Coordinates of C-alpha atoms in Angstrom, one line a residue:
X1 CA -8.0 0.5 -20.7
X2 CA -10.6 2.3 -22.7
X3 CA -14.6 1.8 -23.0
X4 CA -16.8 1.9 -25.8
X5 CA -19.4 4.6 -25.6
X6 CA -22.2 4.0 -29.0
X7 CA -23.1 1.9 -31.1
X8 CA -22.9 0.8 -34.5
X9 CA -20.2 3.3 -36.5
X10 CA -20.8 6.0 -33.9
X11 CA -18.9 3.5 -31.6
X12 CA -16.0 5.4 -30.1
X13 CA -13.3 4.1 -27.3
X14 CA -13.0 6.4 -24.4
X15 CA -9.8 6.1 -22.3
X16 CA -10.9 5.0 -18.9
X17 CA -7.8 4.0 -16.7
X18 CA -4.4 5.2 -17.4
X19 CA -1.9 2.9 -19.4
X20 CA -0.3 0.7 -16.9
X21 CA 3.6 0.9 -16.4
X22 CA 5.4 -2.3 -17.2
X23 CA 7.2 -1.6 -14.1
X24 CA 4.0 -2.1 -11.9
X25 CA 2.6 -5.2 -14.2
X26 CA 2.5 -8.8 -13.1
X27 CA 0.6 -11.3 -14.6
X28 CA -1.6 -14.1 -12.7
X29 CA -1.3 -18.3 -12.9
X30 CA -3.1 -19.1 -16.3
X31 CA -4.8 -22.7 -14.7
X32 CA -8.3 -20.1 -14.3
X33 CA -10.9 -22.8 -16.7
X34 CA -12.2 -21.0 -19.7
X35 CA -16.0 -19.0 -19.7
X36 CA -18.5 -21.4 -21.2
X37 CA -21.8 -19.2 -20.7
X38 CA -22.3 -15.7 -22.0
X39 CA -24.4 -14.5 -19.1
X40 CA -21.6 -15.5 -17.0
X41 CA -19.2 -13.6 -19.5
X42 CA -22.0 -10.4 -19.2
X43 CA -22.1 -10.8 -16.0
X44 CA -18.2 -10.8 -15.1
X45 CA -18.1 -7.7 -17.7
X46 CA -19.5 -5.7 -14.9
X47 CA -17.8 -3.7 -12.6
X48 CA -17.7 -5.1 -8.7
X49 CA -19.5 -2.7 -6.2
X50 CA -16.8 -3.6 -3.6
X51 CA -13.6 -2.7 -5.1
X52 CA -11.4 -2.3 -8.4
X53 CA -9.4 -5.3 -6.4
X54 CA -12.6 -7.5 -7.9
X55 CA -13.2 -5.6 -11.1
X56 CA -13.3 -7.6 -14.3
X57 CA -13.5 -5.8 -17.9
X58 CA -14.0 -7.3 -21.3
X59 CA -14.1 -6.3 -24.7
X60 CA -16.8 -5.6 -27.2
X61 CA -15.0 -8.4 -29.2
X62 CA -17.0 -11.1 -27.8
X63 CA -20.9 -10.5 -29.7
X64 CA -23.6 -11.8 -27.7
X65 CA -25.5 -13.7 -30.4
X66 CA -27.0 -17.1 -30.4
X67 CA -24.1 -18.7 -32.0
X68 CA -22.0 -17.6 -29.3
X69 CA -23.8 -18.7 -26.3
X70 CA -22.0 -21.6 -25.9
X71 CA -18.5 -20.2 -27.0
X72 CA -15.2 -20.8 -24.4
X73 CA -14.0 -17.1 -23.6
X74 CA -10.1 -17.8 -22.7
X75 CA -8.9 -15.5 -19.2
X76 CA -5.9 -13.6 -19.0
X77 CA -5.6 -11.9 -15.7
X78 CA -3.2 -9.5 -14.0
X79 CA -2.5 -7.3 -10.8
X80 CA -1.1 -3.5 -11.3
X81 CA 0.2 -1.5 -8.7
X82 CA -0.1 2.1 -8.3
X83 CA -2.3 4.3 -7.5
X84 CA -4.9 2.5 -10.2
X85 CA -3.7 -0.7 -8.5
X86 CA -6.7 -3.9 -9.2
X87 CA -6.9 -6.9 -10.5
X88 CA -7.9 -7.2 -14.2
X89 CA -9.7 -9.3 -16.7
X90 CA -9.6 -10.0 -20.0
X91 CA -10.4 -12.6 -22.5
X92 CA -9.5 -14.0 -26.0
X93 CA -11.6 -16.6 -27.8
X94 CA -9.2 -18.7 -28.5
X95 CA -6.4 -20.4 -25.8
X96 CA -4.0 -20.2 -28.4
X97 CA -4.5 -16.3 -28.8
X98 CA -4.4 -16.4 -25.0
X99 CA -1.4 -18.0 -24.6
X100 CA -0.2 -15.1 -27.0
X101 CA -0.9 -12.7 -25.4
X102 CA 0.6 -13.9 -22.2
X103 CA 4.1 -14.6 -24.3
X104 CA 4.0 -10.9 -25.4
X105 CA 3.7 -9.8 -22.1
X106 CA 5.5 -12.2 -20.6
X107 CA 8.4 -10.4 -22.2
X108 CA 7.5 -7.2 -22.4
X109 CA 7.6 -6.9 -18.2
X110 CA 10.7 -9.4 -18.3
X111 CA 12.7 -6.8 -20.8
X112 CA 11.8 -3.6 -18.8
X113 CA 13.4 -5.3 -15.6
X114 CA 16.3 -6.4 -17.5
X115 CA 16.8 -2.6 -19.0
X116 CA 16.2 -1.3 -15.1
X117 CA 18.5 -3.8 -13.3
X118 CA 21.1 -3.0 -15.9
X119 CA 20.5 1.1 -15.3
X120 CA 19.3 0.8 -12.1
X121 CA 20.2 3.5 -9.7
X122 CA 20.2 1.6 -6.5
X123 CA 20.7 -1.7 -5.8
X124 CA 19.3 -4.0 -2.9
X125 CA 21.5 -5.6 -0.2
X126 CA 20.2 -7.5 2.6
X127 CA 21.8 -6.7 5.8
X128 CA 19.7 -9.2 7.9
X129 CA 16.7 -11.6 7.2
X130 CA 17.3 -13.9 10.2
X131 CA 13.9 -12.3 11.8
X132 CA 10.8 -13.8 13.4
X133 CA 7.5 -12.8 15.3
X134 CA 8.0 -12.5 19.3
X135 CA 5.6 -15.5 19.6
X136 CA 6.7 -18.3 17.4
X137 CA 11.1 -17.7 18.8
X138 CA 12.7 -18.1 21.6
X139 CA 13.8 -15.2 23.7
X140 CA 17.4 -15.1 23.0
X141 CA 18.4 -16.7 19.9
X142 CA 22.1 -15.6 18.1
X143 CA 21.6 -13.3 15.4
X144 CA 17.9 -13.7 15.5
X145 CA 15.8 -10.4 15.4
X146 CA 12.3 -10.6 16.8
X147 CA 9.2 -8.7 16.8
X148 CA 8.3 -6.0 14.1
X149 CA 11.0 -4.0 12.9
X150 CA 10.3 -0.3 13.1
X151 CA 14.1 1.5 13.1
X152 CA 17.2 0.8 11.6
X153 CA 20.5 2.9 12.1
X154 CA 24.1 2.6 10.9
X155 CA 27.2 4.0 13.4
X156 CA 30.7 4.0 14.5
X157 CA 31.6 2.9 18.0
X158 CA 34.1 3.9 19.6
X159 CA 36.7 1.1 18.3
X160 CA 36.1 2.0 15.1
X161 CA 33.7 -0.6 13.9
X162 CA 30.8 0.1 11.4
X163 CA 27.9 -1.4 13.2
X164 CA 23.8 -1.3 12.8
X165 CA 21.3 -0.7 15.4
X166 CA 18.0 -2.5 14.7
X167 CA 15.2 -1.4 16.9
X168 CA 11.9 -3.6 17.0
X169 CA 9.1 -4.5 19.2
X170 CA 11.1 -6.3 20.9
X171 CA 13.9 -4.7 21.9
X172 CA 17.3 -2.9 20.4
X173 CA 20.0 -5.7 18.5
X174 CA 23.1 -3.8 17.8
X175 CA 25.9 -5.6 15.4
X176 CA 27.9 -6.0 12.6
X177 CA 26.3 -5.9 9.1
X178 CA 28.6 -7.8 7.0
X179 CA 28.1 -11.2 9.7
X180 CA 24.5 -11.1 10.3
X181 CA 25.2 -13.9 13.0
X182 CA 27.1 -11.0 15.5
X183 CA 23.7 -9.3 15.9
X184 CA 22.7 -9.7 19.3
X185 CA 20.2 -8.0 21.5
X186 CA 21.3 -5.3 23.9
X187 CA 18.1 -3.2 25.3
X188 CA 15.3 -5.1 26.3
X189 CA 12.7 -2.4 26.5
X190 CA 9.6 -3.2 24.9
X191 CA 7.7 -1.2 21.2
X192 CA 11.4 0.6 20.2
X193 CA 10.0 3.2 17.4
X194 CA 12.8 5.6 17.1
X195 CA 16.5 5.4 16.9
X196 CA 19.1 8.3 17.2
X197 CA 23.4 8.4 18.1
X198 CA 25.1 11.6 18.8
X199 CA 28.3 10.4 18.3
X200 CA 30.2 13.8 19.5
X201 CA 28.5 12.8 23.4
X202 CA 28.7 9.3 22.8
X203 CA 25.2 8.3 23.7
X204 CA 22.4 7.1 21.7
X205 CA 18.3 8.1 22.2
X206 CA 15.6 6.2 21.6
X207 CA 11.9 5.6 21.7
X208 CA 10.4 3.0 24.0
X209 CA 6.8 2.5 24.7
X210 CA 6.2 6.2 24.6
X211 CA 8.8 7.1 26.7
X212 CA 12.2 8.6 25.8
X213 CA 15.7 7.4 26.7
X214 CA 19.5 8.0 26.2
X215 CA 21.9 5.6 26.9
X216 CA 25.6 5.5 26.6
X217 CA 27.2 4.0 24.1
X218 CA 29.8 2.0 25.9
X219 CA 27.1 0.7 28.2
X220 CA 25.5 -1.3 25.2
X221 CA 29.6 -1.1 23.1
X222 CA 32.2 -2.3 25.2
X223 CA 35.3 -1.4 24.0
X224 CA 39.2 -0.8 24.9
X225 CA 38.6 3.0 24.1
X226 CA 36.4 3.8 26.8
X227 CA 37.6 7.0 28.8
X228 CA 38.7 5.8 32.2
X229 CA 38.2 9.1 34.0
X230 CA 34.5 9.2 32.4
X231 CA 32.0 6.9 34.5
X232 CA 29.5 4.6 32.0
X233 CA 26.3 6.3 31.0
X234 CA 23.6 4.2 32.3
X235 CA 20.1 4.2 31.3
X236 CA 18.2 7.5 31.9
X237 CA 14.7 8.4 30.9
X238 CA 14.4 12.1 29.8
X239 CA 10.6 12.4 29.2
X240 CA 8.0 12.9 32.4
X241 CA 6.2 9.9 33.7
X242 CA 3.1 11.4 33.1
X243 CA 3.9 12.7 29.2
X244 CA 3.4 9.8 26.6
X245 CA 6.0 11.3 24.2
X246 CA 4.6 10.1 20.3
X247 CA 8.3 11.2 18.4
X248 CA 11.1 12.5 18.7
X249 CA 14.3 14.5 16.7
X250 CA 17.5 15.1 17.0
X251 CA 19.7 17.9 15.3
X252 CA 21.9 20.6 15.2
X253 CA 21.2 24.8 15.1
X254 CA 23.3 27.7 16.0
X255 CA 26.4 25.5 17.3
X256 CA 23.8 23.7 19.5
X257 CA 22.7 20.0 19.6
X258 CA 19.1 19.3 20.4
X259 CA 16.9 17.0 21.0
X260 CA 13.1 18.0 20.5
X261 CA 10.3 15.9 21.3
X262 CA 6.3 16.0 20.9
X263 CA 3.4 15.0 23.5
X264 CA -0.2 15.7 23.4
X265 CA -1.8 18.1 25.0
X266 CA -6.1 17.8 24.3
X267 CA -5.8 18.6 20.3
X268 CA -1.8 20.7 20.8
X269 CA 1.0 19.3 19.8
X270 CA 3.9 20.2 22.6
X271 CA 6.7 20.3 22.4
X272 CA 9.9 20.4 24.1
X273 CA 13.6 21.5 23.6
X274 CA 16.7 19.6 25.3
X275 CA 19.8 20.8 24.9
X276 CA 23.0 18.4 25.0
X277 CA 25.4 20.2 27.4
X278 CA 29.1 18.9 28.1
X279 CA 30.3 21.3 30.6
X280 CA 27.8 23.1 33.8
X281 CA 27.4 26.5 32.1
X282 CA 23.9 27.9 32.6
X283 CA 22.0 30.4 30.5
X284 CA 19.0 31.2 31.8
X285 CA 18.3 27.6 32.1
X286 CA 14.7 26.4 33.3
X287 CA 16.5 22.9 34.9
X288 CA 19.4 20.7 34.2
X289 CA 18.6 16.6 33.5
X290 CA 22.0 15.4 35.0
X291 CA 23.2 11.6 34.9
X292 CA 26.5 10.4 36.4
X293 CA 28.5 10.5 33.5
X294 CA 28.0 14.1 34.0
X295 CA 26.2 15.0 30.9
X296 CA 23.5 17.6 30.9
X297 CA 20.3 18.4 29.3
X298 CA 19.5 21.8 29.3
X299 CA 15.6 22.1 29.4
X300 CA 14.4 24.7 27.2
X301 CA 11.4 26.5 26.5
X302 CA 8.6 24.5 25.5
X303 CA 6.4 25.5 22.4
X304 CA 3.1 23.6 20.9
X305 CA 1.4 24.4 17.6
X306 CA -2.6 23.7 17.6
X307 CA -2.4 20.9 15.4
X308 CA -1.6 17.2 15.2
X309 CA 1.9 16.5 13.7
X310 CA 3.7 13.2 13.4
X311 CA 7.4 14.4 12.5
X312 CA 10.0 17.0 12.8
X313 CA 12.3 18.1 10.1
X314 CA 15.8 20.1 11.0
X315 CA 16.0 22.5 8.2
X316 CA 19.5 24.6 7.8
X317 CA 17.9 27.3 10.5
X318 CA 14.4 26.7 11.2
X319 CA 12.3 23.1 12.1
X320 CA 10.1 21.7 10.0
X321 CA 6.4 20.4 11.7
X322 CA 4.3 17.7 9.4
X323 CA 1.0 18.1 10.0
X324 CA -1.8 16.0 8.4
X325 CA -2.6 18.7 5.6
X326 CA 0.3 21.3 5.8
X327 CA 3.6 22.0 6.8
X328 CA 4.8 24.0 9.9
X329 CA 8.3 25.9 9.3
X330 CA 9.0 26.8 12.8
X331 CA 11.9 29.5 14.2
X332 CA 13.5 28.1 17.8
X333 CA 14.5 31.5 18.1
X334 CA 11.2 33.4 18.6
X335 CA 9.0 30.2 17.9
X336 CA 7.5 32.4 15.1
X337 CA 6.1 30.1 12.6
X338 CA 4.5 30.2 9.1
X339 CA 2.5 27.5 7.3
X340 CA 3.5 26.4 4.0
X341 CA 2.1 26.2 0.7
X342 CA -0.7 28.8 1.0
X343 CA -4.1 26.7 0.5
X344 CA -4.8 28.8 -2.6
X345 CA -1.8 27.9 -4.0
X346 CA -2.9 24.2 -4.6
X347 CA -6.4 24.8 -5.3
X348 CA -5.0 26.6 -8.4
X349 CA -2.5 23.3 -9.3
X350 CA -5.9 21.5 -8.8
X351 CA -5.3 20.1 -5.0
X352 CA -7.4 19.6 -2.4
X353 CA -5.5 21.0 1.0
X354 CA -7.4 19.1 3.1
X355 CA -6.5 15.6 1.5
X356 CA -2.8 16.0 0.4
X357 CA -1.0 14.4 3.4
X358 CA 2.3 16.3 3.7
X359 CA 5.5 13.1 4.6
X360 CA 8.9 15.0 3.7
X361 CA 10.6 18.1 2.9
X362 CA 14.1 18.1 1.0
X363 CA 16.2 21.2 -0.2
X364 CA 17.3 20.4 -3.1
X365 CA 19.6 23.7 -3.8
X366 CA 19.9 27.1 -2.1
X367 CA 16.4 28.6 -1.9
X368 CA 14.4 25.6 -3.6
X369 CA 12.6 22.8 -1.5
X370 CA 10.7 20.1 -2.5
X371 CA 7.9 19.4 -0.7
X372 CA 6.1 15.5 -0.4
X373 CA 3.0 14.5 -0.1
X374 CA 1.7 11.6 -0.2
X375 CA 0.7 11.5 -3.8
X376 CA 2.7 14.4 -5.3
X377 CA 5.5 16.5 -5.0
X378 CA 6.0 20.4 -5.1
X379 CA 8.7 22.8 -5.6
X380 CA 8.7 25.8 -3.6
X381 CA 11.0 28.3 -3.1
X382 CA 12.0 29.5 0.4
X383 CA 9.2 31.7 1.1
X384 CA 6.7 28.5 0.1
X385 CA 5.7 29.6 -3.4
X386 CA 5.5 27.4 -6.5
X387 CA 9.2 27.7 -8.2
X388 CA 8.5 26.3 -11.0
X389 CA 5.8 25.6 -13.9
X390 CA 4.4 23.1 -13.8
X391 CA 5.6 22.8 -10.1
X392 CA 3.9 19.2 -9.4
X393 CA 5.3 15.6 -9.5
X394 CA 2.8 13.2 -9.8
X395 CA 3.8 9.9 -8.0
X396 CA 2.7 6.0 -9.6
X397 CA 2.1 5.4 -6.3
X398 CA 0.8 6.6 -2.8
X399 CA 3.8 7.2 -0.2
X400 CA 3.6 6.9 3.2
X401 CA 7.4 8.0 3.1
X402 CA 10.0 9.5 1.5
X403 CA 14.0 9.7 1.5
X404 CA 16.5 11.7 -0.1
X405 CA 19.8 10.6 -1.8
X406 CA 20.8 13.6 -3.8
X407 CA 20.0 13.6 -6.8
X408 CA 16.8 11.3 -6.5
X409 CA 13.8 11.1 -4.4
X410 CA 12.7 8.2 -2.8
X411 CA 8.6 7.2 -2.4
X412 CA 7.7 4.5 -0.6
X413 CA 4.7 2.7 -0.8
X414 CA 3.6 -0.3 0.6
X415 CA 4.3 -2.4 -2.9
X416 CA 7.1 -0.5 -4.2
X417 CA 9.6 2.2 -4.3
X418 CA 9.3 4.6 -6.7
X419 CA 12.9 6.7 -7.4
X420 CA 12.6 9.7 -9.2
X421 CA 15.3 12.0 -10.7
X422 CA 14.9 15.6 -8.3
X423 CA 15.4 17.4 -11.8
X424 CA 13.5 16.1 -14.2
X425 CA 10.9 14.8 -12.0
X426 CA 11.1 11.8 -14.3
X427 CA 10.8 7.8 -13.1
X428 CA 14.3 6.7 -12.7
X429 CA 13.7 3.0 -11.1
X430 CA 11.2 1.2 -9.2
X431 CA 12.0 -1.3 -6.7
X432 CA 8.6 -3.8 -5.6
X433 CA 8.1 -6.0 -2.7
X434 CA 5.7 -6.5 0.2
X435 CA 5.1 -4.4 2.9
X436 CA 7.8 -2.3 2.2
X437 CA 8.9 0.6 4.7
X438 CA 11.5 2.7 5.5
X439 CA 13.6 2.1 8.3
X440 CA 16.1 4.5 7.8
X441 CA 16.0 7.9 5.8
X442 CA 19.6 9.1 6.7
X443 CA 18.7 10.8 9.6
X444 CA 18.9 10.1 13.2
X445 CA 23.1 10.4 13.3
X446 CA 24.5 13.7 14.8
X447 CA 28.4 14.0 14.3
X448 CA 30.7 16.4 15.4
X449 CA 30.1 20.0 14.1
X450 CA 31.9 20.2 10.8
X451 CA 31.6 16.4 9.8
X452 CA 29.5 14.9 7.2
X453 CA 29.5 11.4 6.1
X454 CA 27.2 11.8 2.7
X455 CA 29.2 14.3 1.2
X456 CA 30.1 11.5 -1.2
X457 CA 26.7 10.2 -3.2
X458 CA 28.2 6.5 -3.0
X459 CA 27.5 6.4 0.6
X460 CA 24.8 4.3 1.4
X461 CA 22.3 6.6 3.3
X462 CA 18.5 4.6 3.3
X463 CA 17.5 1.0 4.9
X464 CA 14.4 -0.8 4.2
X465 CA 12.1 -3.8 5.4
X466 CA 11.0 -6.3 2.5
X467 CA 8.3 -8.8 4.1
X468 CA 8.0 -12.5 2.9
X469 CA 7.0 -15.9 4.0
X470 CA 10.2 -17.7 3.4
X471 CA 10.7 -19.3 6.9
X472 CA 13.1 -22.0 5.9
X473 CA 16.5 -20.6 7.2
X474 CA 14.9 -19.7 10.3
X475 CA 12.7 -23.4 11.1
X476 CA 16.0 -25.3 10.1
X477 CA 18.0 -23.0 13.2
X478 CA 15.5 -23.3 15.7
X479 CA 14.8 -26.6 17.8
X480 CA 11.4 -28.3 16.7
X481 CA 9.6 -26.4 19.4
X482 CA 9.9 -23.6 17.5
X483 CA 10.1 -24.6 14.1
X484 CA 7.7 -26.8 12.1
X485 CA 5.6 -27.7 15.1
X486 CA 4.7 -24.2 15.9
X487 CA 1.5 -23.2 16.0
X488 CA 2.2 -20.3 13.2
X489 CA 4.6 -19.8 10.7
X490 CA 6.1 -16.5 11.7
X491 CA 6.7 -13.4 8.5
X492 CA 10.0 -13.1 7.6
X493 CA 11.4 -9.2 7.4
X494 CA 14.2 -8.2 5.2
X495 CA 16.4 -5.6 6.6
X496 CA 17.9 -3.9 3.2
X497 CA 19.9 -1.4 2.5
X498 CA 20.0 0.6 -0.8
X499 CA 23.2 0.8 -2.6
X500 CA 24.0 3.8 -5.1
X501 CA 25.4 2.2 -8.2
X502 CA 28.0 3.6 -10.8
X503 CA 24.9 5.3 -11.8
X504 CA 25.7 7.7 -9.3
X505 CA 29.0 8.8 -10.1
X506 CA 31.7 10.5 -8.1
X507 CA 31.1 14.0 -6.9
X508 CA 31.7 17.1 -9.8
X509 CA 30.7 15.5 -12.8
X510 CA 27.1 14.7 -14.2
X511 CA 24.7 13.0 -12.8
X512 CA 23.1 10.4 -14.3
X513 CA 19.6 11.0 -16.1
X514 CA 16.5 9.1 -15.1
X515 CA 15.6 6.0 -17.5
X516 CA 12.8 8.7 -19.5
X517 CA 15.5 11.4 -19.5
X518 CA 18.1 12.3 -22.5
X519 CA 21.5 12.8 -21.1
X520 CA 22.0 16.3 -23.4
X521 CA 18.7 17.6 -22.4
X522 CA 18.9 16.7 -18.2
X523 CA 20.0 19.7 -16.6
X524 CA 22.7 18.8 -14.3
X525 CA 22.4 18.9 -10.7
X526 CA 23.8 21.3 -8.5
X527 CA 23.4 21.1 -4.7

C-alpha cells in the first residue's frame, strides 16, 4: 500500500503499510453497489478516526474533474490479518476490471494454500467439536462438553488407554479421543483453568475457581489395575482457604517432583513449593499435607518476587517467572534470581522494555534460549545476552502464546497460528481460524524420572480451540428444548490437535526447511 506525496511529475509513491502476506489475505462478498458521487469517493478516500478496521484507501487513478463526477467507482474490499490487520478499500472504474482483479487474487490466496497444505508442517485434527455454552445444554449430556474450554491434556491410565482430559468452565470430561462420544464428565467443580497428571504418583492437579486440587487417578479411572493394598485418592484441596491461588506448575529438579503455585500478596507474587513425597522421610520439613492414600506433600519454603507474573517455566535447573515486561530465571536452591534481557539490551535492538510482553521461553540447544514476546522473538544465550545478529524474530502477528515442537515455534494469535522454523526464523506455515488458543503446549505431564514421550518429533505435543457457529450437529442431538427453540444459539469450540507431518521426519536426519528456506542453505537442527 503506498501514498502519493506531490504533484504533477514530482509525484512520488511512498510505501505506507507493509505488503500483505497471501497467507493473511481474504477477500470480502463483491454484492457492495458501485460509488456514483465523487465527494462520496473523496470522502471514503479518507482515513477513519476510529480504527484501521474502518479505513478505506483509494488511488490517485480516479481524477476529480467534471467529467468524472458522475462516474461509477467499482469496490474491491478485503480483511488482512496481522499485526497491520484492517479492512481495505479499493476501486476500479470499470466492474469488468473489478472482477479482474478479484480473479487474480482469487487465485493468488487459493495457490499459496494449496502450496502450504501440500508442505505443511502440521496438520489439524479435531479431537472433539460436540461443545456448547453452560446455558443453552443440559447438565449431563453423552459426549457433550460444556462451558468454555480453557485446558486440554493427553495421558495414560492405568489400563493402558490413551485418553484426554478436557477441563472447562464447567467441569473436567476425561475420555477417549478417537470416539468423541466416550467423553464424559468426571469433576464437577466449577472455572477449571489448569490441568496437570503425575503419572509416577498416579494423581492429577488441577485448578478450580482459584483453588488447587489433586485427585487420584483411579478415583476419576476405574480400572482392573488398581493396587488393592493402596486405598483411592479422594479429592484433596492443597491451597489455604484464605489464598486465591491464580496458577500453578508442575515439574521436576534435582530427582524431586514439585508442584509450585502463585498467590497474591498486595503487589508480590508468592509463591509456594510442594514437594510430592511417597514414603514419611522428613528433611527439615515445615509440614506434611497427608491424604489417605498416604501420599505426602512436603511444604517448602515459600519465595515471592515483587512483581506480577502469570506463569512459571521449569528450565533444566532453574524456574522461569513471566512477568509483564521481563523474565525472572529463579534458583530453588538459594532463590537467587536474575532478570533477563538487560533493558539496554533491547533499547539497542530498538525495543521498548516496558511494552514487549514476555509469553514463552524455549531452549533450543545447549546454552541458547529463545525468548517470546508477544510480538518478537530473541535469542539469548544462557547468561541472557543477544546470541546472535540480528537476534530478533519479528512475528505477522501478536501472540498471546507460544508452543514448542522442536524444530518450529508456535505463535498463537487470536486469528491464526504462525509456525516458524527455530533456525532460520523464517515462516514455515500459518494455520487461521477464530478465536484461536492454546489449550495445551506439551506441558503439564510429569513421567517417571528417565521417561520422555517427545523424544520422537512425530508425537503430537500441542492442542487447540478453533471457535465457530456451526451448531447443527449439536441442535439435531439435543431435544427441542435445547435446540432450535433456545433462546441463543450457543458457539461451537473445536478441540484440535496439531499433527507433525512427513515434514517432520524421523529423528537424525534433516529437518525440513521452512516454505522461504533453501534446503542447502538451512542449517540443520541440532537439539
Amino acid at each position: 500500500m503506498t501514498k502519493p506525496k506531490g504533484r504533477g511529475d514530482d509525484v512520488k509513491y511512498v510505501v505506507w503499510k507493509p505488503p500483505v502476506r497471501l497467507e493473511f489475505l481474504s477477500l470480502a462478498s463483491p454484492t457492495v453497489r458501485p460509488v456514483q458521487r465523487s465527494n462520496t469517493l473523496s470522502r471514503m478516500m479518507r482515513p477513519s478516526r476510529d480504527s484501521l478496521d474502518s479505513f478505506e484507501h483509494a488511488s490517485d487513478a480516479f481524477p476529480t474533474t467534471a467529467s468524472h463526477i458522475h462516474a461509477n467507482y467499482h469496490p474491491i474490499s478485503f480483511q488482512s490479518l496481522g499485526k497491520s490487520a484492517g479492512a481495505y478499500t479499493l476501486y476500479a472504474p470499470t466492474q469488468d476490471e473489478r472482477d479482474e482483479w478479484r480473479r487474480k487474487m482469487k487465485e493468488a490466496v487459493a495457490a499459496t494454500k494449496a502450496a502450504q497444505a501440500e508442505n505443511s508442517v502440521f496438520s489439524v485434527e479435531t479431537i472433539t467439536s460436540d461443545t456448547a455454552s453452560s446455558q443453552d445444554t443440559p447438565a449431563h449430556h453423552p459426549g457433550l462438553v460444556t462451558g468454555r474450554i480453557s485446558c486440554t491434556l493427553p495421558f495414560a491410565a492405568n489400563d493402558g488407554r490413551e485418553l484426554i482430559a478436557i477441563g472447562s468452565e464447567d467441569g473436567v470430561w476425561i475420555g477417549d479421543p478417537r470416539y468423541p462420544e466416550s467423553i464424559q464428565r468426571v469433576i464437577s467443580l466449577r472455572l477449571v483453568t489448569q490441568l496437570a497428571y503425575l503419572s509416577a504418583f498416579g494423581f492429577f492437579v488441577f485448578l478450580a475457581d482459584k483453588s488447587l486440587y489433586a485427585i487420584g487417578i483411579e478415583s476419576v479411572v476405574p480400572t482392573n489395575n488398581e493396587d488393592p493394598t493402596r486405598p483411592p485418592f479422594g479429592l484433596q484441596k492443597l491451597n489455604d482457604d484464605d489464598k486465591a491461588v491464580r496458577f500453578f506448575s508442575v515439574g521436576r529438579q534435582d530427582r524431586r517432583t514439585l508442584i509450585l503455585y502463585m498467590v497474591k500478596k498486595g503487589l508480590d507474587s508468592v509463591f509456594r513449593v510442594l514437594e510430592v513425597l511417597t514414603t514419611a522421610r522428613d528433611h527439615g520439613v515445615l509440614s506434611i499435607l497427608q491424604d489417605s492414600a498416604g501420599t505426602r506433600f512436603k511444604v517448602g519454603r515459600d519465595f515471592f518476587i515483587p512483581s506480577d507474573s502469570y506463569d512459571l517455566l521449569f528450565l533444566k535447573s532453574k524456574v522461569c517467572i513471566l512477568c509483564p515486561s521481563r523474565f525472572e530465571i529463579m534458583d530453588l536452591s538459594g532463590f537467587a534470581s536474575v532478570t533477563i534481557p538487560q533493558e539496554d539490551d533491547l533499547r539497542r535492538l530498538g525495543k521498548r522494555p516496558a511494552s514487549s510482553k514476555p509469553i514463552a521461553m524455549f531452549r533450543i540447544r545447549e546454552g541458547e534460549f529463545l525468548l517470546c514476546y508477544d510480538e518478537y522473538g530473541l535469542y539469548v544465550d544462557k547468561r541472557g545476552d543477544p546470541s546472535r545478529s540480528p537476534p530478533i524474530i519479528e512475528w505477522e502477528g501478536v501472540a498471546v502464546h507460544a508452543a514448542w515442537h522442536p524444530p518450529y515455534v508456535l505463535l498463537f494469535g487470536d486469528s491464526f497460528i504462525e509456525v516458524r522454523h527455530v533456525e532460520s526464523g523464517r515462516l514455515a506455515q500459518v494455520i487461521t481460524g477464530h478465536a484461536v488458543r492454546c489449550v495445551w503446549d506439551g506441558r503439564g505431564v510429569v513421567r517417571p524420572e528417565g521417561q520422555d514421550e517427545f523424544d520422537d518429533p512425530r508425537t503430537p505435543r500441542i492442542h487447540a480451540v478453533l471457535e465457530g457457529s456451526e451448531t447443527s450437529a449439536i441442535s439435531t442431538r439435543l431435544s427441542p428444548q435445547f435446540g432450535a427453540h433456545s433462546r441463543s444459539v450457543p458457539r461451537r469450540q473445536h478441540v484440535v490437535v496439531l499433527n507433525p507431518t512427513e515434514r517432520l521426519v524421523v529423528p537424525g536426519t534433516r529437518y525440513s526447511p521452512s516454505l522461504l528456506s533453501v534446503a542447502d542453505t538451512l542449517p540443520p537442527y541440532v537439539p
